Amino acid sequence: MDTVNYGIVGCGMMGMEHIENIGLLPHGQVSAVLDPVPELAQEASRRAGGARVAQSMPDLLDGDDVDALVIVSPNHLHVDQLFEISTLRHLPILCEKPLFTNPEQGERIKVFRDRYQAPIWVAMEYRYMPPIAAFLDEVEAATGGIEMLTIREHRFPFLPKIGNWNRFNRNTGGTLVEKCCHHFDIMCLAMQSEPVRVMASGGQAVNHTGESYAGEVPDIWDNAFVIVDFANGKRAMLDLCMFAEGSHYQEEITAVGRDGKIECLVPGPGRFWPDALGPAPVPKLLFSPRSPKNPSERDIPVDETLLEAGDHNGSTFYQHERFNAVVRGQGQVEVTLTDGARAVEIALAAQQSAIEGRTIELPVAG
């Protein structure tokens, strides 16, 4: 297969980012789109160069113009859509995070995993941000083995979404699921060990408290601390604040070991950086060896074309590049259903820990 024809399920803001990045692939094109909001579907079709607008999932899959699917619908719809697809055709799927939003859906994913006969890739694109990818490549050598990992995300509030679905925990799974499964995935990847317990504190302090939808006030959190212990005795911490859009960098990841420290600095979306402040910050790695003391830094610039194509520091393109290779039979799935499920399990445990005020033990993986 030389060119992969994609069907897009969900044409909101993130769906448009997927369309833009697929358009940059030498072996990919969007051939069909599906969204219950006609205006969104039509705009997605236009951006994709005239892709077919499907009226339903069966309509999307009825024909030979779709080789792979990208699910970019609201979080709580992912599992039902995966099962519906499984009754129609078994095509390679790139499914946006979070894979599911509650424990019951997590059990259903195990059934789906055993049933589905095509590759599934969970869209944990933070792994593929060039500065974070470079951090993961360098972290063992820089630290001599991670003992402590800290991820700080200080960023802007949740953006408006269609129907304001992301204002309510019942749709998102909660902020630590919706926003932070990325971070828990990076923790697992960096630690190369299984998480065993979670302790968290979080809540809603500033954002969305003055909003009301059909008489209902949003309950989505805007800040949290989360500590995750791993089976190998190492630990990681997340520091999340979603009313800190004035920050110079959006993500700051720090790993420390017996030999030294390495830090990764990642700016937020360039479109939110004020023109009056000049050029947006450049991603960096900072190295701080213990002996001899010799701090240094390295810029990790991201291609401007990729920055223009989305809000995730080029990661959506690099993720699609690898998924495209899988569909063409030239690569392996790097973010599996098990990976996606584990990140959500940590996130759900963190939500539970913060609500109940206690440490949550995690089940054995698998």
C-alpha positions as YAML, in Angstrom:
chain: A
units: angstrom
residues:
- id: 1
  name: MET
  ca: [0.00, 0.00, 0.00]
- id: 2
  name: ASP
  ca: [1.53, 3.29, -1.08]
- id: 3
  name: THR
  ca: [-1.10, 5.75, 0.19]
- id: 4
  name: VAL
  ca: [-3.21, 5.26, 3.31]
- id: 5
  name: ASN
  ca: [-6.78, 6.61, 3.06]
- id: 6
  name: TYR
  ca: [-8.02, 7.79, 6.47]
- id: 7
  name: GLY
  ca: [-11.50, 8.08, 7.90]
- id: 8
  name: ILE
  ca: [-11.80, 10.70, 10.65]
- id: 9
  name: VAL
  ca: [-14.37, 10.16, 13.42]
- id: 10
  name: GLY
  ca: [-14.89, 13.51, 15.15]
- id: 11
  name: CYS
  ca: [-14.14, 16.83, 13.47]
- id: 12
  name: GLY
  ca: [-13.64, 19.24, 16.34]
- id: 13
  name: MET
  ca: [-10.45, 21.14, 17.10]
- id: 14
  name: MET
  ca: [-8.28, 18.05, 17.59]
- id: 15
  name: GLY
  ca: [-9.85, 16.35, 14.59]
- id: 16
  name: MET
  ca: [-8.76, 19.31, 12.47]
- id: 17
  name: GLU
  ca: [-5.22, 18.98, 13.85]
- id: 18
  name: HIS
  ca: [-5.14, 15.34, 12.76]
- id: 19
  name: ILE
  ca: [-6.36, 16.32, 9.29]
- id: 20
  name: GLU
  ca: [-3.65, 18.99, 8.96]
- id: 21
  name: ASN
  ca: [-0.91, 16.56, 9.97]
- id: 22
  name: ILE
  ca: [-2.12, 13.69, 7.80]
- id: 23
  name: GLY
  ca: [-1.95, 16.18, 4.94]
- id: 24
  name: LEU
  ca: [1.80, 16.51, 5.58]
- id: 25
  name: LEU
  ca: [2.43, 12.77, 5.24]
- id: 26
  name: PRO
  ca: [3.91, 11.58, 1.94]
- id: 27
  name: HIS
  ca: [1.82, 8.38, 2.17]
- id: 28
  name: GLY
  ca: [-1.48, 9.61, 3.61]
- id: 29
  name: GLN
  ca: [-4.69, 11.44, 2.80]
- id: 30
  name: VAL
  ca: [-8.07, 11.93, 4.49]
- id: 31
  name: SER
  ca: [-10.73, 10.36, 2.29]
- id: 32
  name: ALA
  ca: [-13.82, 10.48, 4.56]
- id: 33
  name: VAL
  ca: [-15.04, 12.31, 7.66]
- id: 34
  name: LEU
  ca: [-17.82, 11.76, 10.18]
- id: 35
  name: ASP
  ca: [-19.28, 14.16, 12.74]
- id: 36
  name: PRO
  ca: [-22.85, 14.65, 14.06]
- id: 37
  name: VAL
  ca: [-22.44, 18.43, 13.62]
- id: 38
  name: PRO
  ca: [-22.86, 19.05, 9.87]
- id: 39
  name: GLU
  ca: [-20.90, 22.31, 9.89]
- id: 40
  name: LEU
  ca: [-17.88, 20.61, 11.44]
- id: 41
  name: ALA
  ca: [-18.02, 17.73, 8.98]
- id: 42
  name: GLN
  ca: [-18.21, 20.11, 6.03]
- id: 43
  name: GLU
  ca: [-15.28, 22.18, 7.29]
- id: 44
  name: ALA
  ca: [-13.24, 19.02, 7.83]
- id: 45
  name: SER
  ca: [-14.08, 17.88, 4.30]
- id: 46
  name: ARG
  ca: [-12.92, 21.23, 2.94]
- id: 47
  name: ARG
  ca: [-9.63, 21.11, 4.85]
- id: 48
  name: ALA
  ca: [-9.04, 17.58, 3.62]
- id: 49
  name: GLY
  ca: [-9.45, 18.65, 0.00]
- id: 50
  name: GLY
  ca: [-12.99, 17.40, -0.56]
- id: 51
  name: ALA
  ca: [-13.19, 14.25, 1.58]
- id: 52
  name: ARG
  ca: [-16.46, 12.33, 1.55]
- id: 53
  name: VAL
  ca: [-18.85, 13.33, 4.36]
- id: 54
  name: ALA
  ca: [-20.28, 10.16, 5.92]
- id: 55
  name: GLN
  ca: [-23.65, 10.14, 7.67]
- id: 56
  name: SER
  ca: [-22.99, 7.25, 10.08]
- id: 57
  name: MET
  ca: [-20.32, 4.78, 11.10]
- id: 58
  name: PRO
  ca: [-21.68, 2.10, 8.70]
- id: 59
  name: ASP
  ca: [-21.68, 4.72, 5.93]
- id: 60
  name: LEU
  ca: [-18.09, 5.69, 6.78]
- id: 61
  name: LEU
  ca: [-16.95, 2.06, 6.51]
- id: 62
  name: ASP
  ca: [-19.14, 1.02, 3.57]
- id: 63
  name: GLY
  ca: [-16.74, 1.18, 0.68]
- id: 64
  name: ASP
  ca: [-13.10, 0.77, -0.25]
- id: 65
  name: ASP
  ca: [-12.00, 4.41, 0.27]
- id: 66
  name: VAL
  ca: [-10.98, 3.97, 3.94]
- id: 67
  name: ASP
  ca: [-7.88, 2.02, 4.96]
- id: 68
  name: ALA
  ca: [-7.52, 3.27, 8.55]
- id: 69
  name: LEU
  ca: [-9.51, 5.21, 11.14]
- id: 70
  name: VAL
  ca: [-8.68, 8.05, 13.52]
- id: 71
  name: ILE
  ca: [-11.08, 8.41, 16.47]
- id: 72
  name: VAL
  ca: [-11.15, 12.00, 17.73]
- id: 73
  name: SER
  ca: [-14.59, 12.09, 19.36]
- id: 74
  name: PRO
  ca: [-15.36, 13.18, 22.96]
- id: 75
  name: ASN
  ca: [-13.74, 10.91, 25.56]
- id: 76
  name: HIS
  ca: [-16.83, 9.08, 26.77]
- id: 77
  name: LEU
  ca: [-17.73, 7.96, 23.23]
- id: 78
  name: HIS
  ca: [-14.49, 6.10, 22.41]
- id: 79
  name: VAL
  ca: [-15.39, 2.68, 23.78]
- id: 80
  name: ASP
  ca: [-18.84, 2.46, 22.19]
- id: 81
  name: GLN
  ca: [-17.39, 3.57, 18.87]
- id: 82
  name: LEU
  ca: [-14.61, 0.99, 19.04]
- id: 83
  name: PHE
  ca: [-17.18, -1.75, 19.60]
- id: 84
  name: GLU
  ca: [-19.38, -0.46, 16.77]
- id: 85
  name: ILE
  ca: [-16.41, -0.46, 14.41]
- id: 86
  name: SER
  ca: [-15.57, -4.02, 15.45]
- id: 87
  name: THR
  ca: [-19.00, -5.19, 14.21]
- id: 88
  name: LEU
  ca: [-18.43, -3.61, 10.78]
- id: 89
  name: ARG
  ca: [-14.76, -3.89, 9.72]
- id: 90
  name: HIS
  ca: [-11.43, -4.54, 11.40]
- id: 91
  name: LEU
  ca: [-9.25, -1.66, 10.21]
- id: 92
  name: PRO
  ca: [-6.15, -0.15, 11.85]
- id: 93
  name: ILE
  ca: [-7.23, 2.51, 14.36]
- id: 94
  name: LEU
  ca: [-5.50, 5.48, 15.94]
- id: 95
  name: CYS
  ca: [-7.69, 6.27, 18.97]
- id: 96
  name: GLU
  ca: [-7.28, 9.55, 20.80]
- id: 97
  name: LYS
  ca: [-6.62, 9.56, 24.52]
- id: 98
  name: PRO
  ca: [-8.04, 8.87, 27.00]
- id: 99
  name: LEU
  ca: [-8.88, 5.37, 25.86]
- id: 100
  name: PHE
  ca: [-11.78, 5.20, 28.34]
- id: 101
  name: THR
  ca: [-13.26, 7.26, 31.17]
- id: 102
  name: ASN
  ca: [-14.45, 4.89, 33.92]
- id: 103
  name: PRO
  ca: [-13.65, 1.42, 35.31]
- id: 104
  name: GLU
  ca: [-16.62, -0.23, 33.57]
- id: 105
  name: GLN
  ca: [-15.34, 0.95, 30.21]
- id: 106
  name: GLY
  ca: [-11.91, -0.34, 31.20]
- id: 107
  name: GLU
  ca: [-13.34, -3.83, 31.58]
- id: 108
  name: ARG
  ca: [-14.96, -3.54, 28.16]
- id: 109
  name: ILE
  ca: [-11.61, -2.56, 26.62]
- id: 110
  name: LYS
  ca: [-10.19, -5.91, 27.76]
- id: 111
  name: VAL
  ca: [-12.98, -7.67, 25.83]
- id: 112
  name: PHE
  ca: [-12.36, -5.47, 22.79]
- id: 113
  name: ARG
  ca: [-8.60, -6.13, 22.90]
- id: 114
  name: ASP
  ca: [-9.16, -9.88, 22.67]
- id: 115
  name: ARG
  ca: [-11.70, -9.49, 19.87]
- id: 116
  name: TYR
  ca: [-10.21, -6.94, 17.49]
- id: 117
  name: GLN
  ca: [-8.02, -8.28, 14.70]
- id: 118
  name: ALA
  ca: [-6.27, -5.14, 13.43]
- id: 119
  name: PRO
  ca: [-3.63, -2.80, 14.90]
- id: 120
  name: ILE
  ca: [-4.77, -0.28, 17.53]
- id: 121
  name: TRP
  ca: [-2.59, 2.71, 18.44]
- id: 122
  name: VAL
  ca: [-3.55, 4.94, 21.41]
- id: 123
  name: ALA
  ca: [-2.72, 8.59, 20.73]
- id: 124
  name: MET
  ca: [-0.29, 9.43, 23.52]
- id: 125
  name: GLU
  ca: [1.35, 12.08, 21.38]
- id: 126
  name: TYR
  ca: [3.31, 13.75, 24.20]
- id: 127
  name: ARG
  ca: [5.86, 10.94, 23.79]
- id: 128
  name: TYR
  ca: [6.62, 12.32, 20.35]
- id: 129
  name: MET
  ca: [7.20, 15.98, 21.17]
- id: 130
  name: PRO
  ca: [10.82, 16.46, 20.05]
- id: 131
  name: PRO
  ca: [12.01, 17.83, 23.43]
- id: 132
  name: ILE
  ca: [10.31, 15.02, 25.38]
- id: 133
  name: ALA
  ca: [11.56, 12.39, 22.93]
- id: 134
  name: ALA
  ca: [15.09, 13.79, 23.36]
- id: 135
  name: PHE
  ca: [14.62, 13.78, 27.15]
- id: 136
  name: LEU
  ca: [13.60, 10.11, 27.09]
- id: 137
  name: ASP
  ca: [16.62, 9.28, 24.91]
- id: 138
  name: GLU
  ca: [19.07, 11.05, 27.25]
- id: 139
  name: VAL
  ca: [17.56, 10.42, 30.68]
- id: 140
  name: GLU
  ca: [19.39, 7.21, 31.63]
- id: 141
  name: ALA
  ca: [22.81, 8.50, 30.67]
- id: 142
  name: ALA
  ca: [22.21, 11.89, 32.31]
- id: 143
  name: THR
  ca: [20.97, 10.50, 35.63]
- id: 144
  name: GLY
  ca: [22.69, 7.14, 35.92]
- id: 145
  name: GLY
  ca: [19.21, 5.71, 36.42]
- id: 146
  name: ILE
  ca: [16.13, 7.68, 37.45]
- id: 147
  name: GLU
  ca: [15.34, 7.83, 41.15]
- id: 148
  name: MET
  ca: [12.84, 10.70, 41.07]
- id: 149
  name: LEU
  ca: [10.76, 12.09, 38.20]
- id: 150
  name: THR
  ca: [8.73, 15.29, 38.35]
- id: 151
  name: ILE
  ca: [6.34, 16.55, 35.68]
- id: 152
  name: ARG
  ca: [5.00, 20.08, 36.02]
- id: 153
  name: GLU
  ca: [2.30, 21.30, 33.65]
- id: 154
  name: HIS
  ca: [1.34, 24.92, 34.25]
- id: 155
  name: ARG
  ca: [-0.94, 25.97, 31.43]
- id: 156
  name: PHE
  ca: [-4.13, 27.64, 30.19]
- id: 157
  name: PRO
  ca: [-7.65, 26.51, 31.18]
- id: 158
  name: PHE
  ca: [-9.66, 23.99, 29.19]
- id: 159
  name: LEU
  ca: [-10.73, 25.45, 25.85]
- id: 160
  name: PRO
  ca: [-14.39, 25.57, 24.75]
- id: 161
  name: LYS
  ca: [-15.57, 22.38, 23.03]
- id: 162
  name: ILE
  ca: [-18.73, 21.50, 21.12]
- id: 163
  name: GLY
  ca: [-21.63, 21.22, 23.55]
- id: 164
  name: ASN
  ca: [-19.21, 22.08, 26.38]
- id: 165
  name: TRP
  ca: [-18.73, 18.34, 26.95]
- id: 166
  name: ASN
  ca: [-15.30, 18.90, 28.53]
- id: 167
  name: ARG
  ca: [-16.74, 20.90, 31.42]
- id: 168
  name: PHE
  ca: [-18.06, 17.82, 33.21]
- id: 169
  name: ASN
  ca: [-16.31, 14.84, 34.80]
- id: 170
  name: ARG
  ca: [-18.94, 12.38, 33.55]
- id: 171
  name: ASN
  ca: [-17.80, 13.08, 29.98]
- id: 172
  name: THR
  ca: [-14.06, 13.48, 30.45]
- id: 173
  name: GLY
  ca: [-13.33, 11.00, 33.24]
- id: 174
  name: GLY
  ca: [-12.03, 13.97, 35.24]
- id: 175
  name: THR
  ca: [-9.11, 16.33, 34.63]
- id: 176
  name: LEU
  ca: [-6.51, 13.75, 35.70]
- id: 177
  name: VAL
  ca: [-7.90, 11.41, 33.02]
- id: 178
  name: GLU
  ca: [-8.61, 13.94, 30.27]
- id: 179
  name: LYS
  ca: [-5.46, 16.02, 30.62]
- id: 180
  name: CYS
  ca: [-2.98, 13.98, 32.58]
- id: 181
  name: CYS
  ca: [-3.08, 10.45, 31.16]
- id: 182
  name: HIS
  ca: [-0.30, 11.79, 28.88]
- id: 183
  name: HIS
  ca: [1.88, 12.45, 31.90]
- id: 184
  name: PHE
  ca: [1.23, 9.09, 33.51]
- id: 185
  name: ASP
  ca: [2.15, 7.44, 30.21]
- id: 186
  name: ILE
  ca: [5.47, 9.30, 30.21]
- id: 187
  name: MET
  ca: [6.08, 8.26, 33.81]
- id: 188
  name: CYS
  ca: [5.63, 4.58, 32.95]
- id: 189
  name: LEU
  ca: [7.77, 4.92, 29.84]
- id: 190
  name: ALA
  ca: [10.61, 6.66, 31.68]
- id: 191
  name: MET
  ca: [10.53, 4.48, 34.80]
- id: 192
  name: GLN
  ca: [10.32, 1.17, 32.87]
- id: 193
  name: SER
  ca: [8.37, -0.27, 35.80]
- id: 194
  name: GLU
  ca: [4.79, -0.89, 36.86]
- id: 195
  name: PRO
  ca: [2.97, 1.67, 39.04]
- id: 196
  name: VAL
  ca: [1.80, 0.17, 42.32]
- id: 197
  name: ARG
  ca: [0.17, 2.99, 44.32]
- id: 198
  name: VAL
  ca: [-1.14, 6.51, 43.84]
- id: 199
  name: MET
  ca: [-1.70, 9.41, 46.25]
- id: 200
  name: ALA
  ca: [-3.29, 12.65, 45.06]
- id: 201
  name: SER
  ca: [-4.87, 15.93, 46.08]
- id: 202
  name: GLY
  ca: [-6.81, 18.06, 43.62]
- id: 203
  name: GLY
  ca: [-9.84, 20.21, 43.02]
- id: 204
  name: GLN
  ca: [-11.47, 23.18, 41.30]
- id: 205
  name: ALA
  ca: [-10.12, 26.49, 42.58]
- id: 206
  name: VAL
  ca: [-10.43, 29.12, 39.85]
- id: 207
  name: ASN
  ca: [-11.64, 27.98, 36.43]
- id: 208
  name: HIS
  ca: [-15.23, 27.65, 35.17]
- id: 209
  name: THR
  ca: [-16.83, 28.35, 38.56]
- id: 210
  name: GLY
  ca: [-18.87, 31.20, 37.10]
- id: 211
  name: GLU
  ca: [-20.14, 29.16, 34.14]
- id: 212
  name: SER
  ca: [-23.49, 27.38, 33.88]
- id: 213
  name: TYR
  ca: [-24.83, 25.02, 31.22]
- id: 214
  name: ALA
  ca: [-28.53, 24.18, 31.38]
- id: 215
  name: GLY
  ca: [-28.36, 25.23, 35.01]
- id: 216
  name: GLU
  ca: [-25.38, 23.01, 35.79]
- id: 217
  name: VAL
  ca: [-22.05, 24.38, 37.02]
- id: 218
  name: PRO
  ca: [-18.91, 22.65, 35.65]
- id: 219
  name: ASP
  ca: [-17.19, 20.25, 38.04]
- id: 220
  name: ILE
  ca: [-13.91, 19.80, 36.14]
- id: 221
  name: TRP
  ca: [-10.79, 20.31, 38.31]
- id: 222
  name: ASP
  ca: [-8.10, 22.85, 37.53]
- id: 223
  name: ASN
  ca: [-5.22, 21.84, 39.85]
- id: 224
  name: ALA
  ca: [-3.70, 18.76, 41.45]
- id: 225
  name: PHE
  ca: [-0.64, 17.09, 42.92]
- id: 226
  name: VAL
  ca: [-0.18, 13.36, 42.24]
- id: 227
  name: ILE
  ca: [2.51, 10.98, 43.56]
- id: 228
  name: VAL
  ca: [2.98, 7.60, 41.86]
- id: 229
  name: ASP
  ca: [5.10, 4.82, 43.41]
- id: 230
  name: PHE
  ca: [6.57, 2.17, 41.11]
- id: 231
  name: ALA
  ca: [7.36, -1.50, 41.68]
- id: 232
  name: ASN
  ca: [11.11, -0.84, 41.35]
- id: 233
  name: GLY
  ca: [11.02, 1.53, 44.34]
- id: 234
  name: LYS
  ca: [11.20, 4.73, 42.26]
- id: 235
  name: ARG
  ca: [8.64, 7.50, 42.44]
- id: 236
  name: ALA
  ca: [7.21, 10.22, 40.25]
- id: 237
  name: MET
  ca: [5.15, 13.34, 40.88]
- id: 238
  name: LEU
  ca: [2.78, 15.45, 38.80]
- id: 239
  name: ASP
  ca: [2.18, 19.14, 39.54]
- id: 240
  name: LEU
  ca: [-0.78, 20.42, 37.49]
- id: 241
  name: CYS
  ca: [-2.14, 23.97, 37.40]
- id: 242
  name: MET
  ca: [-4.57, 25.10, 34.69]
- id: 243
  name: PHE
  ca: [-4.69, 28.79, 35.60]
- id: 244
  name: ALA
  ca: [-1.04, 29.49, 34.88]
- id: 245
  name: GLU
  ca: [-1.09, 30.52, 31.21]
- id: 246
  name: GLY
  ca: [1.43, 33.26, 31.98]
- id: 247
  name: SER
  ca: [4.18, 30.63, 32.35]
- id: 248
  name: HIS
  ca: [7.30, 30.83, 30.19]
- id: 249
  name: TYR
  ca: [7.17, 27.06, 29.63]
- id: 250
  name: GLN
  ca: [4.07, 24.88, 29.79]
- id: 251
  name: GLU
  ca: [5.73, 21.55, 30.66]
- id: 252
  name: GLU
  ca: [8.83, 21.11, 32.80]
- id: 253
  name: ILE
  ca: [10.00, 17.53, 33.28]
- id: 254
  name: THR
  ca: [12.85, 16.76, 35.70]
- id: 255
  name: ALA
  ca: [14.60, 13.46, 36.36]
- id: 256
  name: VAL
  ca: [17.24, 13.00, 39.05]
- id: 257
  name: GLY
  ca: [19.52, 10.04, 39.70]
- id: 258
  name: ARG
  ca: [22.81, 9.17, 41.36]
- id: 259
  name: ASP
  ca: [24.86, 10.84, 38.59]
- id: 260
  name: GLY
  ca: [22.90, 14.01, 37.93]
- id: 261
  name: LYS
  ca: [19.77, 15.77, 36.78]
- id: 262
  name: ILE
  ca: [18.17, 16.40, 33.39]
- id: 263
  name: GLU
  ca: [15.33, 18.83, 32.71]
- id: 264
  name: CYS
  ca: [13.05, 19.23, 29.72]
- id: 265
  name: LEU
  ca: [11.36, 22.58, 29.04]
- id: 266
  name: VAL
  ca: [8.41, 22.61, 26.61]
- id: 267
  name: PRO
  ca: [6.54, 25.78, 25.58]
- id: 268
  name: GLY
  ca: [2.79, 25.85, 25.10]
- id: 269
  name: PRO
  ca: [1.04, 26.39, 21.75]
- id: 270
  name: GLY
  ca: [2.64, 29.18, 19.78]
- id: 271
  name: ARG
  ca: [-0.72, 30.74, 18.91]
- id: 272
  name: PHE
  ca: [-1.16, 31.66, 22.59]
- id: 273
  name: TRP
  ca: [2.21, 33.41, 22.88]
- id: 274
  name: PRO
  ca: [1.71, 37.22, 22.74]
- id: 275
  name: ASP
  ca: [3.29, 38.85, 19.69]
- id: 276
  name: ALA
  ca: [4.42, 41.74, 21.89]
- id: 277
  name: LEU
  ca: [6.81, 39.40, 23.71]
- id: 278
  name: GLY
  ca: [8.73, 38.49, 20.57]
- id: 279
  name: PRO
  ca: [9.50, 34.94, 19.44]
- id: 280
  name: ALA
  ca: [7.99, 32.10, 21.43]
- id: 281
  name: PRO
  ca: [10.33, 30.15, 23.75]
- id: 282
  name: VAL
  ca: [12.42, 27.36, 22.23]
- id: 283
  name: PRO
  ca: [12.23, 23.89, 23.85]
- id: 284
  name: LYS
  ca: [15.34, 22.98, 25.83]
- id: 285
  name: LEU
  ca: [17.13, 20.22, 27.64]
- id: 286
  name: LEU
  ca: [19.13, 21.20, 30.73]
- id: 287
  name: PHE
  ca: [21.90, 18.93, 32.04]
- id: 288
  name: SER
  ca: [23.22, 19.15, 35.61]
- id: 289
  name: PRO
  ca: [25.81, 16.45, 36.38]
- id: 290
  name: ARG
  ca: [26.81, 16.05, 40.04]
- id: 291
  name: SER
  ca: [30.51, 15.58, 39.46]
- id: 292
  name: PRO
  ca: [32.13, 17.50, 38.04]
- id: 293
  name: LYS
  ca: [29.53, 20.25, 38.31]
- id: 294
  name: ASN
  ca: [29.11, 21.54, 34.78]
- id: 295
  name: PRO
  ca: [25.54, 22.65, 33.93]
- id: 296
  name: SER
  ca: [24.74, 22.91, 30.24]
- id: 297
  name: GLU
  ca: [21.75, 23.32, 27.99]
- id: 298
  name: ARG
  ca: [20.70, 22.34, 24.48]
- id: 299
  name: ASP
  ca: [17.96, 23.82, 22.32]
- id: 300
  name: ILE
  ca: [15.56, 21.31, 20.73]
- id: 301
  name: PRO
  ca: [13.83, 23.36, 18.02]
- id: 302
  name: VAL
  ca: [10.68, 22.09, 16.30]
- id: 303
  name: ASP
  ca: [10.06, 22.46, 12.57]
- id: 304
  name: GLU
  ca: [7.94, 25.57, 11.93]
- id: 305
  name: THR
  ca: [5.68, 23.70, 9.50]
- id: 306
  name: LEU
  ca: [4.79, 21.23, 12.25]
- id: 307
  name: LEU
  ca: [4.19, 24.00, 14.78]
- id: 308
  name: GLU
  ca: [1.74, 25.56, 12.32]
- id: 309
  name: ALA
  ca: [-0.11, 22.25, 11.95]
- id: 310
  name: GLY
  ca: [-1.19, 21.92, 15.58]
- id: 311
  name: ASP
  ca: [-0.81, 22.74, 19.25]
- id: 312
  name: HIS
  ca: [1.42, 19.86, 20.34]
- id: 313
  name: ASN
  ca: [4.99, 20.79, 19.36]
- id: 314
  name: GLY
  ca: [5.03, 18.63, 16.24]
- id: 315
  name: SER
  ca: [4.13, 15.45, 18.10]
- id: 316
  name: THR
  ca: [0.92, 14.79, 16.15]
- id: 317
  name: PHE
  ca: [2.90, 14.56, 12.91]
- id: 318
  name: TYR
  ca: [5.60, 12.26, 14.32]
- id: 319
  name: GLN
  ca: [2.93, 10.01, 15.83]
- id: 320
  name: HIS
  ca: [1.11, 9.83, 12.49]
- id: 321
  name: GLU
  ca: [4.36, 9.09, 10.69]
- id: 322
  name: ARG
  ca: [4.81, 5.96, 12.80]
- id: 323
  name: PHE
  ca: [1.15, 4.90, 12.66]
- id: 324
  name: ASN
  ca: [1.17, 5.33, 8.89]
- id: 325
  name: ALA
  ca: [4.13, 2.96, 8.70]
- id: 326
  name: VAL
  ca: [2.17, 0.39, 10.72]
- id: 327
  name: VAL
  ca: [-0.79, 0.58, 8.32]
- id: 328
  name: ARG
  ca: [1.56, 0.11, 5.36]
- id: 329
  name: GLY
  ca: [3.13, -2.94, 7.01]
- id: 330
  name: GLN
  ca: [6.44, -1.20, 7.73]
- id: 331
  name: GLY
  ca: [6.28, -0.62, 11.49]
- id: 332
  name: GLN
  ca: [5.04, -1.85, 14.85]
- id: 333
  name: VAL
  ca: [2.47, -0.32, 17.21]
- id: 334
  name: GLU
  ca: [4.38, 1.67, 19.84]
- id: 335
  name: VAL
  ca: [1.47, 2.74, 22.10]
- id: 336
  name: THR
  ca: [-0.72, -0.30, 22.70]
- id: 337
  name: LEU
  ca: [-4.16, -0.72, 24.23]
- id: 338
  name: THR
  ca: [-2.36, -1.92, 27.37]
- id: 339
  name: ASP
  ca: [-0.31, 1.29, 27.47]
- id: 340
  name: GLY
  ca: [-3.39, 3.44, 26.98]
- id: 341
  name: ALA
  ca: [-5.35, 1.52, 29.62]
- id: 342
  name: ARG
  ca: [-2.54, 1.72, 32.18]
- id: 343
  name: ALA
  ca: [-2.33, 5.50, 31.88]
- id: 344
  name: VAL
  ca: [-6.07, 5.80, 32.47]
- id: 345
  name: GLU
  ca: [-5.96, 3.37, 35.40]
- id: 346
  name: ILE
  ca: [-3.37, 5.59, 37.12]
- id: 347
  name: ALA
  ca: [-5.46, 8.68, 36.35]
- id: 348
  name: LEU
  ca: [-8.68, 7.15, 37.71]
- id: 349
  name: ALA
  ca: [-6.83, 6.05, 40.85]
- id: 350
  name: ALA
  ca: [-5.54, 9.61, 41.28]
- id: 351
  name: GLN
  ca: [-9.07, 11.01, 40.94]
- id: 352
  name: GLN
  ca: [-10.29, 8.47, 43.52]
- id: 353
  name: SER
  ca: [-7.39, 9.22, 45.87]
- id: 354
  name: ALA
  ca: [-8.07, 12.94, 45.82]
- id: 355
  name: ILE
  ca: [-11.81, 12.46, 46.38]
- id: 356
  name: GLU
  ca: [-11.47, 9.89, 49.18]
- id: 357
  name: GLY
  ca: [-8.34, 11.28, 50.82]
- id: 358
  name: ARG
  ca: [-6.42, 8.00, 50.80]
- id: 359
  name: THR
  ca: [-3.72, 6.12, 48.95]
- id: 360
  name: ILE
  ca: [-4.97, 3.81, 46.17]
- id: 361
  name: GLU
  ca: [-3.23, 0.52, 45.46]
- id: 362
  name: LEU
  ca: [-3.10, -0.38, 41.76]
- id: 363
  name: PRO
  ca: [-3.84, -3.86, 40.36]
- id: 364
  name: VAL
  ca: [-1.16, -5.90, 38.64]
- id: 365
  name: ALA
  ca: [-0.85, -4.89, 34.97]
- id: 366
  name: GLY
  ca: [-2.59, -6.95, 32.32]
...
